[in-house]
Amino acid sequence: MSTGTTASARPVAGRLSFLDRFLAVWILAAMAAGLGLGRLVPGLGDALARVTVTGVSLPIALGLLVMMYPVLAKVRYDRLDTVTRDRRLLIPSLVLNWIVGPALMFALAWLFLPDLPEYRTGLIIVGLARCIAMVIIWNDLACGDREAAAVLVALNSVFQVIAFSALGWFYLSVLPGRLGLEQTTLNVSVWEITRSVLIFLGIPLLGGFLTRRIGEKAKGRTWYETQLIPRIGPFALYGLLFTIVVLFALQGDAITSRPLDVARIALPLLVYFALMWAGSMAAGRAVGLGHPKATTLAFTAAGNNFELAIAVAIATFGATSGQALAGVVGPLIEVPVLIGLVYVALAARRFFPQPAPPAETVAAPEGSARV
C-alpha cells in the first residue's frame, strides 16, 4: 500500500478486503450464532468436552490453532536484525510491550473490576498477550512502516513464548500479594501455563516459520506474499469466528444473565487501547521517530493477542469461565477501536516532521555537474 496522499485520501474501509471490512459484523454474528446454539442444543458443552487437548476441547483447540497459523505465516522472520539495529524503535517497543502494557492492564483491571475476580484475571491475561500479526493490517492502513511492524510482531511472538508464563505468575500471584490485594488462586503449575503457550503459540509459530521458509525457497518471496498468503490468510478469520461461536455457545447463560458484566469488561479495554496507543505515539515522536515508525510503535503496543489470551484462559480456567469470557469480549472491542485509531494516525501526520522531497535532476550548463 502506498504511504502517500492517495492512500490516505481513500476511505479506510475502502482499502480493506470484504472480510476485513465487516469483521465487527462477523464477530457479532458469531456471538449471536453461539448464543443460539447454546439454547438450541443443551448438551453441547458435554459433547465438546469429551475429547480435550491440554484441557481444551478438541474443536476449540483446532479453532485456536487455525486462527493463529496464517497470521504467523505472514511474518518476515529474516528481517529481525533490521529492528535490533534501530534502538530508537526497539527499546521503546520492548518497554511498552513488556513493562508498560501488562502493568497498565493490571492497574485497570483492579480499578474497574475489584469485585469481579474472574473477569479481572481474564483482563490481566489479555494484557500479557502482546500483539501478533493481525495488527499489521491496522498498521498498513495507517501508513505505518510495514517492515518494522512485521519484525516487531515476530520479536513479540518469540519473546511471548519465553516470557508469558513468568509474567502471568508475577501479575497473578506475586504482585497482588505484595500490594495487599487478593491473589488469584491458580490450580495449575507454571509448566502447565507454559505448555498452553507452547501449544497454542509455539505450534503455529513454528508452522508459520516453516511455511515461509519452504515457500520462499521453492517459489520466491513474491509468489509467497502475493499468491500463497492471500489464500491462507482468511483462515485466521474463519478460526476466530469458529472459536467465538463455540465459546459463546458455552457462555450463553453468563452473557444473557449478566449483560452489565460484559459492559464492565469492555470499559477498561477501551481505556487501555486509548492510553496505550496515544502514549506510544507520543513516545515515538519524543524519541525522534518519523510518522511511519511511530505509527508502527503505537499499533504494535496497543494491540493484543486475544487468540493467545483465550487459549490460555480456556486451558487454565475452562471454556465456561469468566476469564475466557473476558478474552472473548476483547476482539469485539479491539476491532472498531483500532479502525478508528487508523483515522487518528493518518490525521496525526501533520505533527511529525515531513521527509524532504527527493532531489530532482535539473538542467545545467554544459560541462557542469547535474544535481
mmCIF file with all atom_site columns, C-alpha atoms in Angstrom, residues 113-283:
data_model
loop_
_atom_site.group_PDB
_atom_site.id
_atom_site.type_symbol
_atom_site.label_atom_id
_atom_site.label_alt_id
_atom_site.label_comp_id
_atom_site.label_asym_id
_atom_site.label_entity_id
_atom_site.label_seq_id
_atom_site.pdbx_PDB_ins_code
_atom_site.Cartn_x
_atom_site.Cartn_y
_atom_site.Cartn_z
_atom_site.occupancy
_atom_site.B_iso_or_equiv
_atom_site.pdbx_formal_charge
_atom_site.auth_seq_id
_atom_site.auth_comp_id
_atom_site.auth_asym_id
_atom_site.auth_atom_id
_atom_site.pdbx_PDB_model_num
ATOM 1   C CA . LEU A 1 113 ? -13.240 -4.823  38.311 1.00 0.00 ? 113 LEU A CA 1
ATOM 2   C CA . PRO A 1 114 ? -12.289 -5.045  42.007 1.00 0.00 ? 114 PRO A CA 1
ATOM 3   C CA . ASP A 1 115 ? -15.380 -7.170  42.769 1.00 0.00 ? 115 ASP A CA 1
ATOM 4   C CA . LEU A 1 116 ? -15.202 -9.470  39.723 1.00 0.00 ? 116 LEU A CA 1
ATOM 5   C CA . PRO A 1 117 ? -12.052 -11.591 40.165 1.00 0.00 ? 117 PRO A CA 1
ATOM 6   C CA . GLU A 1 118 ? -12.646 -13.908 37.194 1.00 0.00 ? 118 GLU A CA 1
ATOM 7   C CA . TYR A 1 119 ? -13.053 -11.063 34.695 1.00 0.00 ? 119 TYR A CA 1
ATOM 8   C CA . ARG A 1 120 ? -10.198 -9.183  36.330 1.00 0.00 ? 120 ARG A CA 1
ATOM 9   C CA . THR A 1 121 ? -7.899  -12.171 35.875 1.00 0.00 ? 121 THR A CA 1
ATOM 10  C CA . GLY A 1 122 ? -9.049  -12.551 32.276 1.00 0.00 ? 122 GLY A CA 1
ATOM 11  C CA . LEU A 1 123 ? -8.155  -8.932  31.517 1.00 0.00 ? 123 LEU A CA 1
ATOM 12  C CA . ILE A 1 124 ? -4.729  -9.326  33.118 1.00 0.00 ? 124 ILE A CA 1
ATOM 13  C CA . ILE A 1 125 ? -4.103  -12.337 30.869 1.00 0.00 ? 125 ILE A CA 1
ATOM 14  C CA . VAL A 1 126 ? -5.144  -10.210 27.872 1.00 0.00 ? 126 VAL A CA 1
ATOM 15  C CA . GLY A 1 127 ? -2.618  -7.565  28.931 1.00 0.00 ? 127 GLY A CA 1
ATOM 16  C CA . LEU A 1 128 ? 0.142   -10.165 28.994 1.00 0.00 ? 128 LEU A CA 1
ATOM 17  C CA . ALA A 1 129 ? -0.631  -11.404 25.473 1.00 0.00 ? 129 ALA A CA 1
ATOM 18  C CA . ARG A 1 130 ? 1.158   -8.911  23.243 1.00 0.00 ? 130 ARG A CA 1
ATOM 19  C CA . CYS A 1 131 ? 0.361   -8.211  19.615 1.00 0.00 ? 131 CYS A CA 1
ATOM 20  C CA . ILE A 1 132 ? 0.908   -10.641 16.755 1.00 0.00 ? 132 ILE A CA 1
ATOM 21  C CA . ALA A 1 133 ? 0.450   -10.365 13.006 1.00 0.00 ? 133 ALA A CA 1
ATOM 22  C CA . MET A 1 134 ? -3.177  -9.190  12.834 1.00 0.00 ? 134 MET A CA 1
ATOM 23  C CA . VAL A 1 135 ? -2.024  -5.751  13.972 1.00 0.00 ? 135 VAL A CA 1
ATOM 24  C CA . ILE A 1 136 ? -0.123  -5.455  10.687 1.00 0.00 ? 136 ILE A CA 1
ATOM 25  C CA . ILE A 1 137 ? -3.497  -4.807  9.000  1.00 0.00 ? 137 ILE A CA 1
ATOM 26  C CA . TRP A 1 138 ? -4.148  -1.685  11.066 1.00 0.00 ? 138 TRP A CA 1
ATOM 27  C CA . ASN A 1 139 ? -0.543  -0.533  10.778 1.00 0.00 ? 139 ASN A CA 1
ATOM 28  C CA . ASP A 1 140 ? -0.675  -0.846  6.982  1.00 0.00 ? 140 ASP A CA 1
ATOM 29  C CA . LEU A 1 141 ? -3.917  1.118   6.709  1.00 0.00 ? 141 LEU A CA 1
ATOM 30  C CA . ALA A 1 142 ? -2.444  3.874   8.865  1.00 0.00 ? 142 ALA A CA 1
ATOM 31  C CA . CYS A 1 143 ? 0.631   4.177   6.591  1.00 0.00 ? 143 CYS A CA 1
ATOM 32  C CA . GLY A 1 144 ? 2.978   2.736   9.193  1.00 0.00 ? 144 GLY A CA 1
ATOM 33  C CA . ASP A 1 145 ? 6.308   1.082   8.446  1.00 0.00 ? 145 ASP A CA 1
ATOM 34  C CA . ARG A 1 146 ? 5.343   -2.371  7.163  1.00 0.00 ? 146 ARG A CA 1
ATOM 35  C CA . GLU A 1 147 ? 8.756   -3.981  7.621  1.00 0.00 ? 147 GLU A CA 1
ATOM 36  C CA . ALA A 1 148 ? 9.170   -2.645  11.147 1.00 0.00 ? 148 ALA A CA 1
ATOM 37  C CA . ALA A 1 149 ? 5.704   -3.928  12.054 1.00 0.00 ? 149 ALA A CA 1
ATOM 38  C CA . ALA A 1 150 ? 6.483   -7.405  10.743 1.00 0.00 ? 150 ALA A CA 1
ATOM 39  C CA . VAL A 1 151 ? 9.753   -7.528  12.659 1.00 0.00 ? 151 VAL A CA 1
ATOM 40  C CA . LEU A 1 152 ? 8.269   -6.267  15.942 1.00 0.00 ? 152 LEU A CA 1
ATOM 41  C CA . VAL A 1 153 ? 5.469   -8.809  15.621 1.00 0.00 ? 153 VAL A CA 1
ATOM 42  C CA . ALA A 1 154 ? 7.980   -11.601 15.064 1.00 0.00 ? 154 ALA A CA 1
ATOM 43  C CA . LEU A 1 155 ? 10.016  -10.430 18.046 1.00 0.00 ? 155 LEU A CA 1
ATOM 44  C CA . ASN A 1 156 ? 6.926   -10.301 20.251 1.00 0.00 ? 156 ASN A CA 1
ATOM 45  C CA . SER A 1 157 ? 5.889   -13.764 19.120 1.00 0.00 ? 157 SER A CA 1
ATOM 46  C CA . VAL A 1 158 ? 9.240   -15.279 20.073 1.00 0.00 ? 158 VAL A CA 1
ATOM 47  C CA . PHE A 1 159 ? 9.505   -13.318 23.330 1.00 0.00 ? 159 PHE A CA 1
ATOM 48  C CA . GLN A 1 160 ? 5.954   -14.271 24.263 1.00 0.00 ? 160 GLN A CA 1
ATOM 49  C CA . VAL A 1 161 ? 6.825   -17.958 24.314 1.00 0.00 ? 161 VAL A CA 1
ATOM 50  C CA . ILE A 1 162 ? 9.673   -17.189 26.729 1.00 0.00 ? 162 ILE A CA 1
ATOM 51  C CA . ALA A 1 163 ? 8.112   -14.533 28.987 1.00 0.00 ? 163 ALA A CA 1
ATOM 52  C CA . PHE A 1 164 ? 4.352   -15.118 29.095 1.00 0.00 ? 164 PHE A CA 1
ATOM 53  C CA . SER A 1 165 ? 4.299   -17.727 31.856 1.00 0.00 ? 165 SER A CA 1
ATOM 54  C CA . ALA A 1 166 ? 6.706   -15.832 34.112 1.00 0.00 ? 166 ALA A CA 1
ATOM 55  C CA . LEU A 1 167 ? 4.730   -12.611 33.724 1.00 0.00 ? 167 LEU A CA 1
ATOM 56  C CA . GLY A 1 168 ? 1.477   -14.465 34.415 1.00 0.00 ? 168 GLY A CA 1
ATOM 57  C CA . TRP A 1 169 ? 2.898   -15.848 37.639 1.00 0.00 ? 169 TRP A CA 1
ATOM 58  C CA . PHE A 1 170 ? 4.166   -12.387 38.648 1.00 0.00 ? 170 PHE A CA 1
ATOM 59  C CA . TYR A 1 171 ? 0.972   -10.416 37.924 1.00 0.00 ? 171 TYR A CA 1
ATOM 60  C CA . LEU A 1 172 ? -1.486  -13.016 39.190 1.00 0.00 ? 172 LEU A CA 1
ATOM 61  C CA . SER A 1 173 ? 0.336   -14.377 42.238 1.00 0.00 ? 173 SER A CA 1
ATOM 62  C CA . VAL A 1 174 ? 3.323   -12.287 43.340 1.00 0.00 ? 174 VAL A CA 1
ATOM 63  C CA . LEU A 1 175 ? 2.387   -8.628  42.769 1.00 0.00 ? 175 LEU A CA 1
ATOM 64  C CA . PRO A 1 176 ? -1.140  -8.758  44.279 1.00 0.00 ? 176 PRO A CA 1
ATOM 65  C CA . GLY A 1 177 ? 0.303   -10.267 47.461 1.00 0.00 ? 177 GLY A CA 1
ATOM 66  C CA . ARG A 1 178 ? 2.997   -7.599  47.680 1.00 0.00 ? 178 ARG A CA 1
ATOM 67  C CA . LEU A 1 179 ? 0.360   -4.865  47.286 1.00 0.00 ? 179 LEU A CA 1
ATOM 68  C CA . GLY A 1 180 ? -2.002  -6.398  49.822 1.00 0.00 ? 180 GLY A CA 1
ATOM 69  C CA . LEU A 1 181 ? -4.559  -7.304  47.142 1.00 0.00 ? 181 LEU A CA 1
ATOM 70  C CA . GLU A 1 182 ? -6.485  -10.512 46.665 1.00 0.00 ? 182 GLU A CA 1
ATOM 71  C CA . GLN A 1 183 ? -4.330  -13.116 44.980 1.00 0.00 ? 183 GLN A CA 1
ATOM 72  C CA . THR A 1 184 ? -5.658  -15.320 42.203 1.00 0.00 ? 184 THR A CA 1
ATOM 73  C CA . THR A 1 185 ? -5.630  -18.988 43.071 1.00 0.00 ? 185 THR A CA 1
ATOM 74  C CA . LEU A 1 186 ? -4.091  -20.918 40.215 1.00 0.00 ? 186 LEU A CA 1
ATOM 75  C CA . ASN A 1 187 ? -4.807  -24.619 40.195 1.00 0.00 ? 187 ASN A CA 1
ATOM 76  C CA . VAL A 1 188 ? -2.152  -25.191 37.557 1.00 0.00 ? 188 VAL A CA 1
ATOM 77  C CA . SER A 1 189 ? 1.622   -25.046 37.637 1.00 0.00 ? 189 SER A CA 1
ATOM 78  C CA . VAL A 1 190 ? 3.791   -22.615 35.722 1.00 0.00 ? 190 VAL A CA 1
ATOM 79  C CA . TRP A 1 191 ? 4.692   -25.526 33.449 1.00 0.00 ? 191 TRP A CA 1
ATOM 80  C CA . GLU A 1 192 ? 1.007   -26.084 32.580 1.00 0.00 ? 192 GLU A CA 1
ATOM 81  C CA . ILE A 1 193 ? 0.644   -22.442 31.557 1.00 0.00 ? 193 ILE A CA 1
ATOM 82  C CA . THR A 1 194 ? 3.888   -22.717 29.591 1.00 0.00 ? 194 THR A CA 1
ATOM 83  C CA . ARG A 1 195 ? 2.565   -25.847 27.898 1.00 0.00 ? 195 ARG A CA 1
ATOM 84  C CA . SER A 1 196 ? -0.563  -23.995 26.793 1.00 0.00 ? 196 SER A CA 1
ATOM 85  C CA . VAL A 1 197 ? 1.552   -21.154 25.398 1.00 0.00 ? 197 VAL A CA 1
ATOM 86  C CA . LEU A 1 198 ? 3.868   -23.553 23.590 1.00 0.00 ? 198 LEU A CA 1
ATOM 87  C CA . ILE A 1 199 ? 0.952   -25.456 22.036 1.00 0.00 ? 199 ILE A CA 1
ATOM 88  C CA . PHE A 1 200 ? -1.258  -22.553 21.014 1.00 0.00 ? 200 PHE A CA 1
ATOM 89  C CA . LEU A 1 201 ? 1.561   -20.141 20.078 1.00 0.00 ? 201 LEU A CA 1
ATOM 90  C CA . GLY A 1 202 ? 4.608   -22.355 19.583 1.00 0.00 ? 202 GLY A CA 1
ATOM 91  C CA . ILE A 1 203 ? 2.990   -24.774 17.109 1.00 0.00 ? 203 ILE A CA 1
ATOM 92  C CA . PRO A 1 204 ? 1.529   -22.120 14.771 1.00 0.00 ? 204 PRO A CA 1
ATOM 93  C CA . LEU A 1 205 ? 4.717   -20.048 15.158 1.00 0.00 ? 205 LEU A CA 1
ATOM 94  C CA . LEU A 1 206 ? 6.814   -22.986 14.008 1.00 0.00 ? 206 LEU A CA 1
ATOM 95  C CA . GLY A 1 207 ? 4.304   -23.735 11.256 1.00 0.00 ? 207 GLY A CA 1
ATOM 96  C CA . GLY A 1 208 ? 4.355   -20.146 10.040 1.00 0.00 ? 208 GLY A CA 1
ATOM 97  C CA . PHE A 1 209 ? 8.148   -20.033 10.055 1.00 0.00 ? 209 PHE A CA 1
ATOM 98  C CA . LEU A 1 210 ? 8.485   -23.307 8.128  1.00 0.00 ? 210 LEU A CA 1
ATOM 99  C CA . THR A 1 211 ? 5.769   -22.330 5.653  1.00 0.00 ? 211 THR A CA 1
ATOM 100 C CA . ARG A 1 212 ? 7.540   -19.089 4.793  1.00 0.00 ? 212 ARG A CA 1
ATOM 101 C CA . ARG A 1 213 ? 10.970  -20.687 4.623  1.00 0.00 ? 213 ARG A CA 1
ATOM 102 C CA . ILE A 1 214 ? 9.867   -23.597 2.420  1.00 0.00 ? 214 ILE A CA 1
ATOM 103 C CA . GLY A 1 215 ? 7.537   -21.474 0.282  1.00 0.00 ? 215 GLY A CA 1
ATOM 104 C CA . GLU A 1 216 ? 10.100  -18.762 -0.410 1.00 0.00 ? 216 GLU A CA 1
ATOM 105 C CA . LYS A 1 217 ? 12.795  -21.323 -1.123 1.00 0.00 ? 217 LYS A CA 1
ATOM 106 C CA . ALA A 1 218 ? 10.573  -23.149 -3.596 1.00 0.00 ? 218 ALA A CA 1
ATOM 107 C CA . LYS A 1 219 ? 8.961   -20.246 -5.478 1.00 0.00 ? 219 LYS A CA 1
ATOM 108 C CA . GLY A 1 220 ? 10.334  -16.982 -4.107 1.00 0.00 ? 220 GLY A CA 1
ATOM 109 C CA . ARG A 1 221 ? 9.068   -14.213 -1.840 1.00 0.00 ? 221 ARG A CA 1
ATOM 110 C CA . THR A 1 222 ? 6.928   -12.517 -4.466 1.00 0.00 ? 222 THR A CA 1
ATOM 111 C CA . TRP A 1 223 ? 4.913   -15.671 -5.096 1.00 0.00 ? 223 TRP A CA 1
ATOM 112 C CA . TYR A 1 224 ? 4.708   -16.386 -1.374 1.00 0.00 ? 224 TYR A CA 1
ATOM 113 C CA . GLU A 1 225 ? 3.312   -12.969 -0.419 1.00 0.00 ? 225 GLU A CA 1
ATOM 114 C CA . THR A 1 226 ? 1.123   -12.352 -3.473 1.00 0.00 ? 226 THR A CA 1
ATOM 115 C CA . GLN A 1 227 ? -0.180  -15.869 -4.101 1.00 0.00 ? 227 GLN A CA 1
ATOM 116 C CA . LEU A 1 228 ? 0.057   -18.091 -1.017 1.00 0.00 ? 228 LEU A CA 1
ATOM 117 C CA . ILE A 1 229 ? -0.604  -15.601 1.790  1.00 0.00 ? 229 ILE A CA 1
ATOM 118 C CA . PRO A 1 230 ? -3.888  -14.322 0.259  1.00 0.00 ? 230 PRO A CA 1
ATOM 119 C CA . ARG A 1 231 ? -5.088  -17.934 0.049  1.00 0.00 ? 231 ARG A CA 1
ATOM 120 C CA . ILE A 1 232 ? -4.339  -18.938 3.626  1.00 0.00 ? 232 ILE A CA 1
ATOM 121 C CA . GLY A 1 233 ? -4.947  -15.516 5.234  1.00 0.00 ? 233 GLY A CA 1
ATOM 122 C CA . PRO A 1 234 ? -8.756  -15.749 5.503  1.00 0.00 ? 234 PRO A CA 1
ATOM 123 C CA . PHE A 1 235 ? -8.465  -18.920 7.603  1.00 0.00 ? 235 PHE A CA 1
ATOM 124 C CA . ALA A 1 236 ? -7.373  -16.748 10.540 1.00 0.00 ? 236 ALA A CA 1
ATOM 125 C CA . LEU A 1 237 ? -10.815 -15.148 10.484 1.00 0.00 ? 237 LEU A CA 1
ATOM 126 C CA . TYR A 1 238 ? -12.546 -18.488 9.986  1.00 0.00 ? 238 TYR A CA 1
ATOM 127 C CA . GLY A 1 239 ? -10.741 -19.930 13.002 1.00 0.00 ? 239 GLY A CA 1
ATOM 128 C CA . LEU A 1 240 ? -11.525 -16.864 15.102 1.00 0.00 ? 240 LEU A CA 1
ATOM 129 C CA . LEU A 1 241 ? -15.229 -16.938 14.219 1.00 0.00 ? 241 LEU A CA 1
ATOM 130 C CA . PHE A 1 242 ? -15.488 -20.692 14.795 1.00 0.00 ? 242 PHE A CA 1
ATOM 131 C CA . THR A 1 243 ? -13.864 -20.317 18.208 1.00 0.00 ? 243 THR A CA 1
ATOM 132 C CA . ILE A 1 244 ? -16.189 -17.441 19.143 1.00 0.00 ? 244 ILE A CA 1
ATOM 133 C CA . VAL A 1 245 ? -19.264 -19.455 18.097 1.00 0.00 ? 245 VAL A CA 1
ATOM 134 C CA . VAL A 1 246 ? -18.222 -22.356 20.331 1.00 0.00 ? 246 VAL A CA 1
ATOM 135 C CA . LEU A 1 247 ? -17.216 -20.134 23.238 1.00 0.00 ? 247 LEU A CA 1
ATOM 136 C CA . PHE A 1 248 ? -20.451 -18.166 23.163 1.00 0.00 ? 248 PHE A CA 1
ATOM 137 C CA . ALA A 1 249 ? -22.432 -21.378 22.931 1.00 0.00 ? 249 ALA A CA 1
ATOM 138 C CA . LEU A 1 250 ? -20.829 -22.291 26.255 1.00 0.00 ? 250 LEU A CA 1
ATOM 139 C CA . GLN A 1 251 ? -21.059 -18.740 27.659 1.00 0.00 ? 251 GLN A CA 1
ATOM 140 C CA . GLY A 1 252 ? -24.685 -18.099 26.706 1.00 0.00 ? 252 GLY A CA 1
ATOM 141 C CA . ASP A 1 253 ? -26.106 -18.093 30.229 1.00 0.00 ? 253 ASP A CA 1
ATOM 142 C CA . ALA A 1 254 ? -23.421 -15.774 31.599 1.00 0.00 ? 254 ALA A CA 1
ATOM 143 C CA . ILE A 1 255 ? -23.870 -13.285 28.752 1.00 0.00 ? 255 ILE A CA 1
ATOM 144 C CA . THR A 1 256 ? -27.657 -13.145 28.767 1.00 0.00 ? 256 THR A CA 1
ATOM 145 C CA . SER A 1 257 ? -27.988 -13.161 32.539 1.00 0.00 ? 257 SER A CA 1
ATOM 146 C CA . ARG A 1 258 ? -25.181 -10.649 33.247 1.00 0.00 ? 258 ARG A CA 1
ATOM 147 C CA . PRO A 1 259 ? -25.005 -8.119  30.379 1.00 0.00 ? 259 PRO A CA 1
ATOM 148 C CA . LEU A 1 260 ? -23.734 -5.410  32.720 1.00 0.00 ? 260 LEU A CA 1
ATOM 149 C CA . ASP A 1 261 ? -20.717 -7.581  33.479 1.00 0.00 ? 261 ASP A CA 1
ATOM 150 C CA . VAL A 1 262 ? -19.904 -7.709  29.767 1.00 0.00 ? 262 VAL A CA 1
ATOM 151 C CA . ALA A 1 263 ? -20.146 -3.910  29.630 1.00 0.00 ? 263 ALA A CA 1
ATOM 152 C CA . ARG A 1 264 ? -17.830 -3.652  32.616 1.00 0.00 ? 264 ARG A CA 1
ATOM 153 C CA . ILE A 1 265 ? -15.264 -5.832  30.828 1.00 0.00 ? 265 ILE A CA 1
ATOM 154 C CA . ALA A 1 266 ? -15.448 -3.565  27.771 1.00 0.00 ? 266 ALA A CA 1
ATOM 155 C CA . LEU A 1 267 ? -14.831 -0.301  29.676 1.00 0.00 ? 267 LEU A CA 1
ATOM 156 C CA . PRO A 1 268 ? -11.259 -0.990  30.905 1.00 0.00 ? 268 PRO A CA 1
ATOM 157 C CA . LEU A 1 269 ? -10.415 -2.359  27.455 1.00 0.00 ? 269 LEU A CA 1
ATOM 158 C CA . LEU A 1 270 ? -11.475 0.936   25.855 1.00 0.00 ? 270 LEU A CA 1
ATOM 159 C CA . VAL A 1 271 ? -9.372  2.923   28.330 1.00 0.00 ? 271 VAL A CA 1
ATOM 160 C CA . TYR A 1 272 ? -6.421  0.599   27.772 1.00 0.00 ? 272 TYR A CA 1
ATOM 161 C CA . PHE A 1 273 ? -6.459  0.984   23.979 1.00 0.00 ? 273 PHE A CA 1
ATOM 162 C CA . ALA A 1 274 ? -6.723  4.775   24.177 1.00 0.00 ? 274 ALA A CA 1
ATOM 163 C CA . LEU A 1 275 ? -3.915  5.199   26.708 1.00 0.00 ? 275 LEU A CA 1
ATOM 164 C CA . MET A 1 276 ? -1.533  2.690   25.133 1.00 0.00 ? 276 MET A CA 1
ATOM 165 C CA . TRP A 1 277 ? -1.973  3.982   21.598 1.00 0.00 ? 277 TRP A CA 1
ATOM 166 C CA . ALA A 1 278 ? -1.766  7.687   22.422 1.00 0.00 ? 278 ALA A CA 1
ATOM 167 C CA . GLY A 1 279 ? 1.114   7.222   24.851 1.00 0.00 ? 279 GLY A CA 1
ATOM 168 C CA . SER A 1 280 ? 3.068   5.089   22.366 1.00 0.00 ? 280 SER A CA 1
ATOM 169 C CA . MET A 1 281 ? 2.555   7.561   19.526 1.00 0.00 ? 281 MET A CA 1
ATOM 170 C CA . ALA A 1 282 ? 3.751   10.399  21.784 1.00 0.00 ? 282 ALA A CA 1
ATOM 171 C CA . ALA A 1 283 ? 6.761   8.321   22.875 1.00 0.00 ? 283 ALA A CA 1
#
